[in-house]
Short mmCIF file of C-alpha atoms in Angstrom, two decimals:
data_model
loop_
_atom_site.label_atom_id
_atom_site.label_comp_id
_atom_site.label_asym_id
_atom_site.label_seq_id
_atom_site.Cartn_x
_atom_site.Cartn_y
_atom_site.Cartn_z
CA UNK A 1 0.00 0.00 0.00
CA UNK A 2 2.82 2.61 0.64
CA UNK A 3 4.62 1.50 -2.36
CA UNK A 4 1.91 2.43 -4.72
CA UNK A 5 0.94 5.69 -3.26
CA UNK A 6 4.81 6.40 -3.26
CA UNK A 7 4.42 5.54 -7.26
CA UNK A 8 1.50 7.41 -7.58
CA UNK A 9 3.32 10.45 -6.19
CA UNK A 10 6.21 10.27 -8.19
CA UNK A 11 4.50 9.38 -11.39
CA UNK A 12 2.72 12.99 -10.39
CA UNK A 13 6.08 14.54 -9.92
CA UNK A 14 7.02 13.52 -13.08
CA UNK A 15 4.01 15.00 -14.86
CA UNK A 16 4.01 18.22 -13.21
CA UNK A 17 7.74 18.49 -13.94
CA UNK A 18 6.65 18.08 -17.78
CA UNK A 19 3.92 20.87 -17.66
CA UNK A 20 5.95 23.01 -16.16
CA UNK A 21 9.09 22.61 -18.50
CA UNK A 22 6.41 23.00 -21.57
CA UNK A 23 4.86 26.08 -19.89
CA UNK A 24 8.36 27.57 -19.85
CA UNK A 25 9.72 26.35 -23.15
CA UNK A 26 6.25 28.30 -24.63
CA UNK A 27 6.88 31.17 -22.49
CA UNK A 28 10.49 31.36 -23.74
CA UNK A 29 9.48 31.05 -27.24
CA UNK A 30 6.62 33.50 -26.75
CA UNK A 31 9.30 36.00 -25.64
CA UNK A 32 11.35 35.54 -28.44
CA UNK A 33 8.72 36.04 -31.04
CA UNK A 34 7.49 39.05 -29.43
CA UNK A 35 11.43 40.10 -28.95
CA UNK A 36 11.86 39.51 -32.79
CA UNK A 37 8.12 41.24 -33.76
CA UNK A 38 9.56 43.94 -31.62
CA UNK A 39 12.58 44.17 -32.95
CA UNK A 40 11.19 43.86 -36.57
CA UNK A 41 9.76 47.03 -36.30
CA UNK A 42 12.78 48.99 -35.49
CA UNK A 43 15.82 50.25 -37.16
CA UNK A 44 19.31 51.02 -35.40
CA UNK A 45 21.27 53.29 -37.90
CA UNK A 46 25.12 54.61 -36.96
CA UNK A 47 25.46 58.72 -36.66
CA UNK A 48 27.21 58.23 -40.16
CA UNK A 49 24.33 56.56 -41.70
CA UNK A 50 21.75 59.56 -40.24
CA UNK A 51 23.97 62.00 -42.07
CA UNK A 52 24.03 60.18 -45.07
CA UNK A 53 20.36 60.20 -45.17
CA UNK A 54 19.49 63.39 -43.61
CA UNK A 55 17.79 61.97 -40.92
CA UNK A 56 15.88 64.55 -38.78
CA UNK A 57 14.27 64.38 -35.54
CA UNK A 58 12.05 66.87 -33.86
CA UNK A 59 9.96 66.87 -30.32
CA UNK A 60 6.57 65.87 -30.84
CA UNK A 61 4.46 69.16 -29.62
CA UNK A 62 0.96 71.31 -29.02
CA UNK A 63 0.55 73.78 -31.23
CA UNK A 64 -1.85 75.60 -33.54
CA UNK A 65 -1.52 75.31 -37.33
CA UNK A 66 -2.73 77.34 -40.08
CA UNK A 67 -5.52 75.55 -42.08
CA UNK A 68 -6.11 76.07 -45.82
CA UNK A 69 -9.93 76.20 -47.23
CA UNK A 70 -9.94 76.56 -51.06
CA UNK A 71 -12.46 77.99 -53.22
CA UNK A 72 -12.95 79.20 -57.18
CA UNK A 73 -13.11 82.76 -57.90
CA UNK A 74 -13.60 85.02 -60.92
CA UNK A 75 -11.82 88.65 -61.19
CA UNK A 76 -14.81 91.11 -61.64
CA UNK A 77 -14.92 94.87 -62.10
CA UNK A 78 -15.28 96.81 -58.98
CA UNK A 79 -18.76 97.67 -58.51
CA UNK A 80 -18.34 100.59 -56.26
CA UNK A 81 -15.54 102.26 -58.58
CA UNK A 82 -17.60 101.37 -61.98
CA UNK A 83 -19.83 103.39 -64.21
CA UNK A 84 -22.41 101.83 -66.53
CA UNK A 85 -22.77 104.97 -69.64
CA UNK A 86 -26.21 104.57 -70.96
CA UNK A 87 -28.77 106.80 -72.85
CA UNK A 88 -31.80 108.35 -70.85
CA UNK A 89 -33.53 108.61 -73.98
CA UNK A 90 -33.91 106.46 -76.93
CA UNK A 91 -31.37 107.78 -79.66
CA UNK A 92 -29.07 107.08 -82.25
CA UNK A 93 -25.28 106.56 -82.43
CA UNK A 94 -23.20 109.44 -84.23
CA UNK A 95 -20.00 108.71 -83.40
CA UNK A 96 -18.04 107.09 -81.03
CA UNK A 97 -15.05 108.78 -78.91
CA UNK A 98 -13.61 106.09 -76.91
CA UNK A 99 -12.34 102.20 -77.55
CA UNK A 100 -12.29 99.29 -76.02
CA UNK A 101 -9.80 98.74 -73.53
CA UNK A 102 -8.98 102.50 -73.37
CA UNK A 103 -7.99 104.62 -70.45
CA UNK A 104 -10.21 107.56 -69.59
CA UNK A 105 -10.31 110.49 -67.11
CA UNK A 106 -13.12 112.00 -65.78
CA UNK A 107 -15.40 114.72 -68.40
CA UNK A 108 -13.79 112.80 -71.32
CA UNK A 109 -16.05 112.57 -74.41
CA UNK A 110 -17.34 109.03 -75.09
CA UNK A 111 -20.02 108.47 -77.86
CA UNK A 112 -22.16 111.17 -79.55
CA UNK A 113 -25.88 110.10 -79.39
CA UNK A 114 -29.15 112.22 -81.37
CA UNK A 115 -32.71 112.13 -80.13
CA UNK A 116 -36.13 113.42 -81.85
CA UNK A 117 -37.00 114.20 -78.22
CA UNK A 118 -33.18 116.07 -77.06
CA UNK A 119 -34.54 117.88 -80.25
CA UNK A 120 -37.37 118.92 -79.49
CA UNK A 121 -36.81 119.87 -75.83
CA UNK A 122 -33.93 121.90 -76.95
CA UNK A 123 -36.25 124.18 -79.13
CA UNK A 124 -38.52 124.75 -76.20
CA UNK A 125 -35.52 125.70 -74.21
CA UNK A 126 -34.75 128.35 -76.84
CA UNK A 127 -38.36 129.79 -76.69
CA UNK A 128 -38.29 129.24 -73.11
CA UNK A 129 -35.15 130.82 -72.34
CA UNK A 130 -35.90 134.03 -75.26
CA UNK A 131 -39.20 134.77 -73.18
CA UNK A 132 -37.41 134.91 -69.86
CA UNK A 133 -34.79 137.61 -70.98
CA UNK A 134 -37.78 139.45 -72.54
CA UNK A 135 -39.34 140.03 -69.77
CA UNK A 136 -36.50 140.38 -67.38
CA UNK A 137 -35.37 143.46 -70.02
CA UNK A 138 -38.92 145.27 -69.79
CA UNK A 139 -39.52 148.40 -68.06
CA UNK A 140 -40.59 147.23 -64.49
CA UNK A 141 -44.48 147.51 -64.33
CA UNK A 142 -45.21 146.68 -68.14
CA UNK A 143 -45.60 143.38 -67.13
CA UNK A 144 -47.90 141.43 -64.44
CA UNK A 145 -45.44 139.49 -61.51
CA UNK A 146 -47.43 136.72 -62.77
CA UNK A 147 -45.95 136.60 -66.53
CA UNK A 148 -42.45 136.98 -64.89
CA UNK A 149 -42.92 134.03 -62.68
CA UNK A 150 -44.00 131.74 -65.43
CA UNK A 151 -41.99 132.91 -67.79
CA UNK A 152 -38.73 131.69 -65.06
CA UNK A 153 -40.58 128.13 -64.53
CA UNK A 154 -41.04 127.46 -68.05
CA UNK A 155 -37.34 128.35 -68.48
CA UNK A 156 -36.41 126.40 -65.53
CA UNK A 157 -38.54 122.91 -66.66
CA UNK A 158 -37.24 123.63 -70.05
CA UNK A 159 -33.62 123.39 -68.67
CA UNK A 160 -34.09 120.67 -65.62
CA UNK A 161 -35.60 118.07 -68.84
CA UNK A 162 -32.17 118.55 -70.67
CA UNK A 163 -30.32 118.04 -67.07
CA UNK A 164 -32.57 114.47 -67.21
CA UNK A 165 -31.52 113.56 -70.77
CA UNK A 166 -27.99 113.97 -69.82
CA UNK A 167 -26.52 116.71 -71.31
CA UNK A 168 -24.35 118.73 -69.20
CA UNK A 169 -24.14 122.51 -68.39
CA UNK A 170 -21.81 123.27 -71.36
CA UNK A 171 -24.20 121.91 -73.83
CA UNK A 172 -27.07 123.24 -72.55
CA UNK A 173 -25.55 126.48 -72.68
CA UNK A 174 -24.64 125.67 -76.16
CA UNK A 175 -28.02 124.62 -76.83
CA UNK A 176 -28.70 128.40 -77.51
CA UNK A 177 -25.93 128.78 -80.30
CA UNK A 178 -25.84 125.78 -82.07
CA UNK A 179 -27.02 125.67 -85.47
CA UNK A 180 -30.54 124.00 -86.04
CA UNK A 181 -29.35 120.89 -87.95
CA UNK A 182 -27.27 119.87 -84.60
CA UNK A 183 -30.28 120.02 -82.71
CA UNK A 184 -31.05 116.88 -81.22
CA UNK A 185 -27.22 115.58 -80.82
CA UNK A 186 -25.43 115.24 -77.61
CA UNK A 187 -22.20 113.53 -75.86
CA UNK A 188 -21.94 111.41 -72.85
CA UNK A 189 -19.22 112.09 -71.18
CA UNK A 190 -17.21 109.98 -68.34
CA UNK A 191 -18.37 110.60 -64.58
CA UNK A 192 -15.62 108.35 -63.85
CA UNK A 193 -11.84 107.53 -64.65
CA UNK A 194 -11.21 104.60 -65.19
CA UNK A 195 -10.95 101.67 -68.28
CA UNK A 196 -13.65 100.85 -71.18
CA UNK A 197 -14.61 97.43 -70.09
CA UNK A 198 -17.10 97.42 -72.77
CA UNK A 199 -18.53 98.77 -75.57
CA UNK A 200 -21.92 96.89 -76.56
CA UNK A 201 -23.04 99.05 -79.87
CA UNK A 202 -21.95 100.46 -83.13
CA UNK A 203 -22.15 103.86 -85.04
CA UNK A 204 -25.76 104.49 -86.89
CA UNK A 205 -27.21 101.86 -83.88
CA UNK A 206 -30.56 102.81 -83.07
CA UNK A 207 -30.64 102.31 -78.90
CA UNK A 208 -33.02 102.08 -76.12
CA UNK A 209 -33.27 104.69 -72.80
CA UNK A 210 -31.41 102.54 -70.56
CA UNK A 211 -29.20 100.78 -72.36
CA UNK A 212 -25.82 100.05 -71.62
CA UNK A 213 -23.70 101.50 -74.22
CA UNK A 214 -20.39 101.17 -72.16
CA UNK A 215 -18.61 100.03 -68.80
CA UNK A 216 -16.14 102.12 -67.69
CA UNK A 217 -14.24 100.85 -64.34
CA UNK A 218 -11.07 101.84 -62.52
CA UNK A 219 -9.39 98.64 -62.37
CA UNK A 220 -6.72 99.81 -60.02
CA UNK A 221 -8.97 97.69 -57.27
CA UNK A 222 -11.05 94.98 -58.14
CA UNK A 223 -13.53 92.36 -56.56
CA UNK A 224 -13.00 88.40 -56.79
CA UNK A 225 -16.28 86.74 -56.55
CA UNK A 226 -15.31 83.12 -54.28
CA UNK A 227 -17.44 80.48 -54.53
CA UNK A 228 -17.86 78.44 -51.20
CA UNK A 229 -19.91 75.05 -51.30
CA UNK A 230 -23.06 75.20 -49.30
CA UNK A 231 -21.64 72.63 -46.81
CA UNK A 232 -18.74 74.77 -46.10
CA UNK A 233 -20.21 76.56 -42.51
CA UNK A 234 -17.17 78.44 -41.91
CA UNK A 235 -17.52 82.04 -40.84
CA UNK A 236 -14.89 84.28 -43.23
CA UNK A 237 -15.02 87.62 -41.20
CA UNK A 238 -14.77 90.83 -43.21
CA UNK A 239 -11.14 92.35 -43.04
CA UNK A 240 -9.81 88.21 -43.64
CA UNK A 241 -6.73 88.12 -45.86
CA UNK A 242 -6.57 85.22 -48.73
CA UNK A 243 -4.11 84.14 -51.08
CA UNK A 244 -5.24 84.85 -55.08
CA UNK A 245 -3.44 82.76 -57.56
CA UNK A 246 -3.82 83.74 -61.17
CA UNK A 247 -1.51 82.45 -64.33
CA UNK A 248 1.24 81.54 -61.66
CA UNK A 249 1.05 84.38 -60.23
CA UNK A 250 0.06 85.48 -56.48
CA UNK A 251 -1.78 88.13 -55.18
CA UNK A 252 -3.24 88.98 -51.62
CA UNK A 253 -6.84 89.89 -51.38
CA UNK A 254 -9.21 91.14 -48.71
CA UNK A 255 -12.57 90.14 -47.71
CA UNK A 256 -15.00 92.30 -47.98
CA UNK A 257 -18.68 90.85 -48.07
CA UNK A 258 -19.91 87.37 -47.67
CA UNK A 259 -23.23 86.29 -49.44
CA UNK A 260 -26.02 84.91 -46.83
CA UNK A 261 -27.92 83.21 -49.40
CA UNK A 262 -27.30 80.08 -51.32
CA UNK A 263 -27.47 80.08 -55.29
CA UNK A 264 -29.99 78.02 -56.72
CA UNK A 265 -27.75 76.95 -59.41
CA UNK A 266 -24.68 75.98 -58.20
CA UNK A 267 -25.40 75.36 -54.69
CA UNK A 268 -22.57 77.60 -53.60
CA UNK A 269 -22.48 80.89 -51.40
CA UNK A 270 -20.19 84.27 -52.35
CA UNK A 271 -17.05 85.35 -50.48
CA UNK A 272 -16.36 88.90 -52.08
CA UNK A 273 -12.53 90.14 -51.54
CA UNK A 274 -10.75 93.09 -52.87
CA UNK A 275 -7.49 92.98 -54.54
CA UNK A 276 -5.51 95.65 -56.05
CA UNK A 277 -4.28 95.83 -59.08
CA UNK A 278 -1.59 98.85 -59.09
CA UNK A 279 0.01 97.24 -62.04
CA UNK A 280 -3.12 96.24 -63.67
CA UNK A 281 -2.24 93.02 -64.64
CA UNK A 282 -5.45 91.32 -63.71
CA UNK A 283 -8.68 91.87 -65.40
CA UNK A 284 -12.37 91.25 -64.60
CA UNK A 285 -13.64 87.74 -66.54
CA UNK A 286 -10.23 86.31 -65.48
CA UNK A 287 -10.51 83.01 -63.56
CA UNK A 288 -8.57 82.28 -60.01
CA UNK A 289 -7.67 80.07 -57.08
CA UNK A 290 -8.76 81.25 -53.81
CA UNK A 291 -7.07 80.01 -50.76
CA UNK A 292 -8.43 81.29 -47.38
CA UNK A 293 -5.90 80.97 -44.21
CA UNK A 294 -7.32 79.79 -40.75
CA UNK A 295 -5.58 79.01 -37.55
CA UNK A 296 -6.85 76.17 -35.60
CA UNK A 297 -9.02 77.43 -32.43
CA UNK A 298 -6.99 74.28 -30.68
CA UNK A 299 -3.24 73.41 -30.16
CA UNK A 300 -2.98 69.85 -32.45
CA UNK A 301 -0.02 67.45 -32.84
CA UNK A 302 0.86 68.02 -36.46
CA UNK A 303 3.96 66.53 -38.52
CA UNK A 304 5.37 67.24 -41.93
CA UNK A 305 3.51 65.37 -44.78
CA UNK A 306 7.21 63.59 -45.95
CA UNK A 307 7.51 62.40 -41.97
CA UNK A 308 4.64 59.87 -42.56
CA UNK A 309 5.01 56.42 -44.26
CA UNK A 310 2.91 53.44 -45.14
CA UNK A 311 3.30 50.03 -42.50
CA UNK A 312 3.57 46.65 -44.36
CA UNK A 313 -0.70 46.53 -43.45
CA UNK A 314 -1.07 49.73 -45.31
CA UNK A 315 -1.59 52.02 -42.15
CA UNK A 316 0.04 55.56 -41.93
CA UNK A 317 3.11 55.26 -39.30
CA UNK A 318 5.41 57.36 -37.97
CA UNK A 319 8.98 56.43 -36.50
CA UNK A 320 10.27 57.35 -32.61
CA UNK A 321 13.06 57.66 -31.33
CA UNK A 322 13.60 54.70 -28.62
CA UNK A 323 15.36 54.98 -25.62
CA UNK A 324 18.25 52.60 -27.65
CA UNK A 325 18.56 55.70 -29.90
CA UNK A 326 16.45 53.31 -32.58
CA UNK A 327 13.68 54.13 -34.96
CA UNK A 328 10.56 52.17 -33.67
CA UNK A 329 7.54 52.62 -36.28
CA UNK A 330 4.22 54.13 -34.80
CA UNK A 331 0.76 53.71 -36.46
CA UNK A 332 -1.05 57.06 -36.27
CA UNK A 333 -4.24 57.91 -37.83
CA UNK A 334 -4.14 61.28 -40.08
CA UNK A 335 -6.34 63.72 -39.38
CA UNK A 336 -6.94 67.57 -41.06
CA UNK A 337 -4.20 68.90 -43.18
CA UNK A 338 -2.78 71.69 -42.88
CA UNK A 339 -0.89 72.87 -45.83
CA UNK A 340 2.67 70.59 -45.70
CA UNK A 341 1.47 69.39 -42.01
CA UNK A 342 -0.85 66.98 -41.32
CA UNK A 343 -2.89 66.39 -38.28
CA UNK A 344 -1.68 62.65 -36.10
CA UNK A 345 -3.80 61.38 -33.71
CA UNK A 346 -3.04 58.33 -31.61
CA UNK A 347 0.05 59.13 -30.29
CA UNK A 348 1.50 61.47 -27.38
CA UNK A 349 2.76 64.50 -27.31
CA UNK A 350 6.76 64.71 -26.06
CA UNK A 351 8.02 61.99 -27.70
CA UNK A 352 10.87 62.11 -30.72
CA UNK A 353 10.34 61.67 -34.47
CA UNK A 354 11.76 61.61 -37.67
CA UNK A 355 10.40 64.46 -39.47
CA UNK A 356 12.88 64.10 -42.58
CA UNK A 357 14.60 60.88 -43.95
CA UNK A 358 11.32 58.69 -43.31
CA UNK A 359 11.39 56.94 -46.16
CA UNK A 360 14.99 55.86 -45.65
CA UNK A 361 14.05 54.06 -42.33
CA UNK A 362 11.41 52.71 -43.83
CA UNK A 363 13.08 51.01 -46.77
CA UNK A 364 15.97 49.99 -43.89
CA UNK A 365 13.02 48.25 -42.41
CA UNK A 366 11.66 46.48 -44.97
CA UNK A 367 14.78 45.02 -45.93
CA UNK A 368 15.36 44.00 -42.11
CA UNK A 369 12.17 41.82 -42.38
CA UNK A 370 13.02 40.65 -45.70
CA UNK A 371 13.51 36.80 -44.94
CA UNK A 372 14.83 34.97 -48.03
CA UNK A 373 13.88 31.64 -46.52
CA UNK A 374 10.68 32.13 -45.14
CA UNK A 375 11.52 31.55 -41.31
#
């Protein structure tokens, strides 16, 4: 009876003795696969081998970052500095004074127009205006106060309906001189300096009151209309700079109004900046590429776009510096970009990474888990 419960104990032994020697052999080769997956994801280079490469490592820190939004614009004539020229009566074009694409100053002639009605009124201005110095020369008393006050109002009406169909003081003045076959003809001229944007009519053109004949606009500021997409909710305050690109070339523009209504059509919203144009090499019906500037209301961990590289799973991954002075690879997930930065999330502020010579490390690493024989 002792014997076999001295067998039994020992046959125990023995089996307990051979879990436990599995449990550690498992353990120990548990360790070393996580010791080589560890190790499989860093890279030891020598100081040399850093130069070489132009490796680059930078503290991992808080901080806000300007944010890009970018919209389409088109360069339009300054509404606020333009001057639509336009007959107040229906006419006829005599002659034109100014071209497309010309420069003008302010009072210059710009088309000669002739009216039936300019005509007409300017004969009763003749009458009217004969009559009021014939009874301002009589003898005081040959005539009633009441002939001497319509006499003036029929002289004034007569000379306020020129005023209305836009002849100025000169030529109403020359109204009184003129010979009677130029009755009837008379000349816009500029209220405005500024460039002939257009020029919608020819000479002999018969043309309606209203009408516009020409644009004239002083392109030395102009207005870029933005286009913002309906989901874009971001508030552009007045007074915002943005950066205009047009042909290559870069100008910086102020904003000025934003549109509170959606269009219909294109299901976008209007940013309107100003940009000068001292040189005046822009021009309205030009397209551009409107970039608007933010800064992040919130400090955000943000790297260099070259820092990040692809893991062998296809996730975005950064490499920090190790306390062995390695390169350990990080997965991160990418968040809002910022220009040449890019937001990182899932990782901690503080630490060390490689903000230039990523690649390197990464092809470094790919050739360290490179195992021609498959083990």
């Amino acid at each position: 009876m002792y014997l076999r419960n001295f067998m039994r104990y020992a046959l125990l032994c023995v089996c307990y003795m051979a879990v436990t020697n599995i449990y550690a052999t498992e353990q120990a080769h548990n360790h070393q696969e996580n010791e080589q997956a560890e190790h499989a994801n860093e890279v030891s280079l020598t100081e040399q081998q850093q130069q070489l490469a132009n490796i680059k490592v930078e503290r991992l820190v808080l901080k806000k970052h300007k944010q890009t939004l970018y919209a389409p614009g088109e360069i339009k004539a300054n509404g606020y500095a333009s001057y639509v020229v336009s007959p107040r009566v229906d006419s006829i074009v005599v002659k034109r004074h100014a071209l497309l694409g010309q420069h003008v100053n302010k009072g210059d002639s710009l088309v000669t127009l002739f009216s039936g009605e300019v005509a007409s009124q300017q004969t009763e201005f003749r009458l009217a205006e004969a009559e009021w110095q014939r009874v301002t020369k009589m003898t005081p008393g040959t005539v009633s106060e009441k002939q001497i006050l319509t006499a003036k109002a029929e002289y004034e009406v007569a000379y306020s309906r020129l005023v209305a169909f836009g002849l100025s003081k000169k030529a109403i003045a020359q109204t009184l001189t003129i010979s009677p076959e130029k009755l009837g003809e008379y000349t816009l001229f500029a209220q405005t300096s500024g460039a002939v944007l257009t020029d919608n009519f020819a000479q002999g053109q018969r043309v309606d009151s209203g009408i516009e004949l020409m644009l004239i606009a002083d392109e030395s500021a102009l207005w870029v209309a933005a286009q913002l997409s309906a989901n874009q909710d971001r508030t552009i305050s007045n007074g915002s700079t943005a950066l205009l690109e047009v042909n290559g070339n870069r100008y910086q523009a102020r904003v000025i109004q934003e549109a509170h209504t959606i269009n219909e059509q294109t299901r976008s919203r209007t940013v309107r900046l100003e940009v000068k144009n001292t040189q005046h090499s822009l021009h309205p019906g030009v397209f551009a590429d409107v970039y608007f500037h933010f800064e992040t209301e919130q400090e955000v961990l943000a790297v260099p776009e070259n820092a990040l590289t692809r893991s062998a799973d296809g996730d975005w991954q950064l490499f920090v510096v190790d306390d062995d002075g390695g390169f350990a690879a990080q997965e991160v997930t990418l968040g809002r970009s910022f220009g040449d930065y890019r937001e990182v999330l899932g990782i901690k502020a503080g630490l060390e990474v490689v903000t230039q010579g990523a690649f390197f490390i990464a092809s470094q690493l790919t050739k360290g888990g490179f195992d021609p024989h498959n083990h």
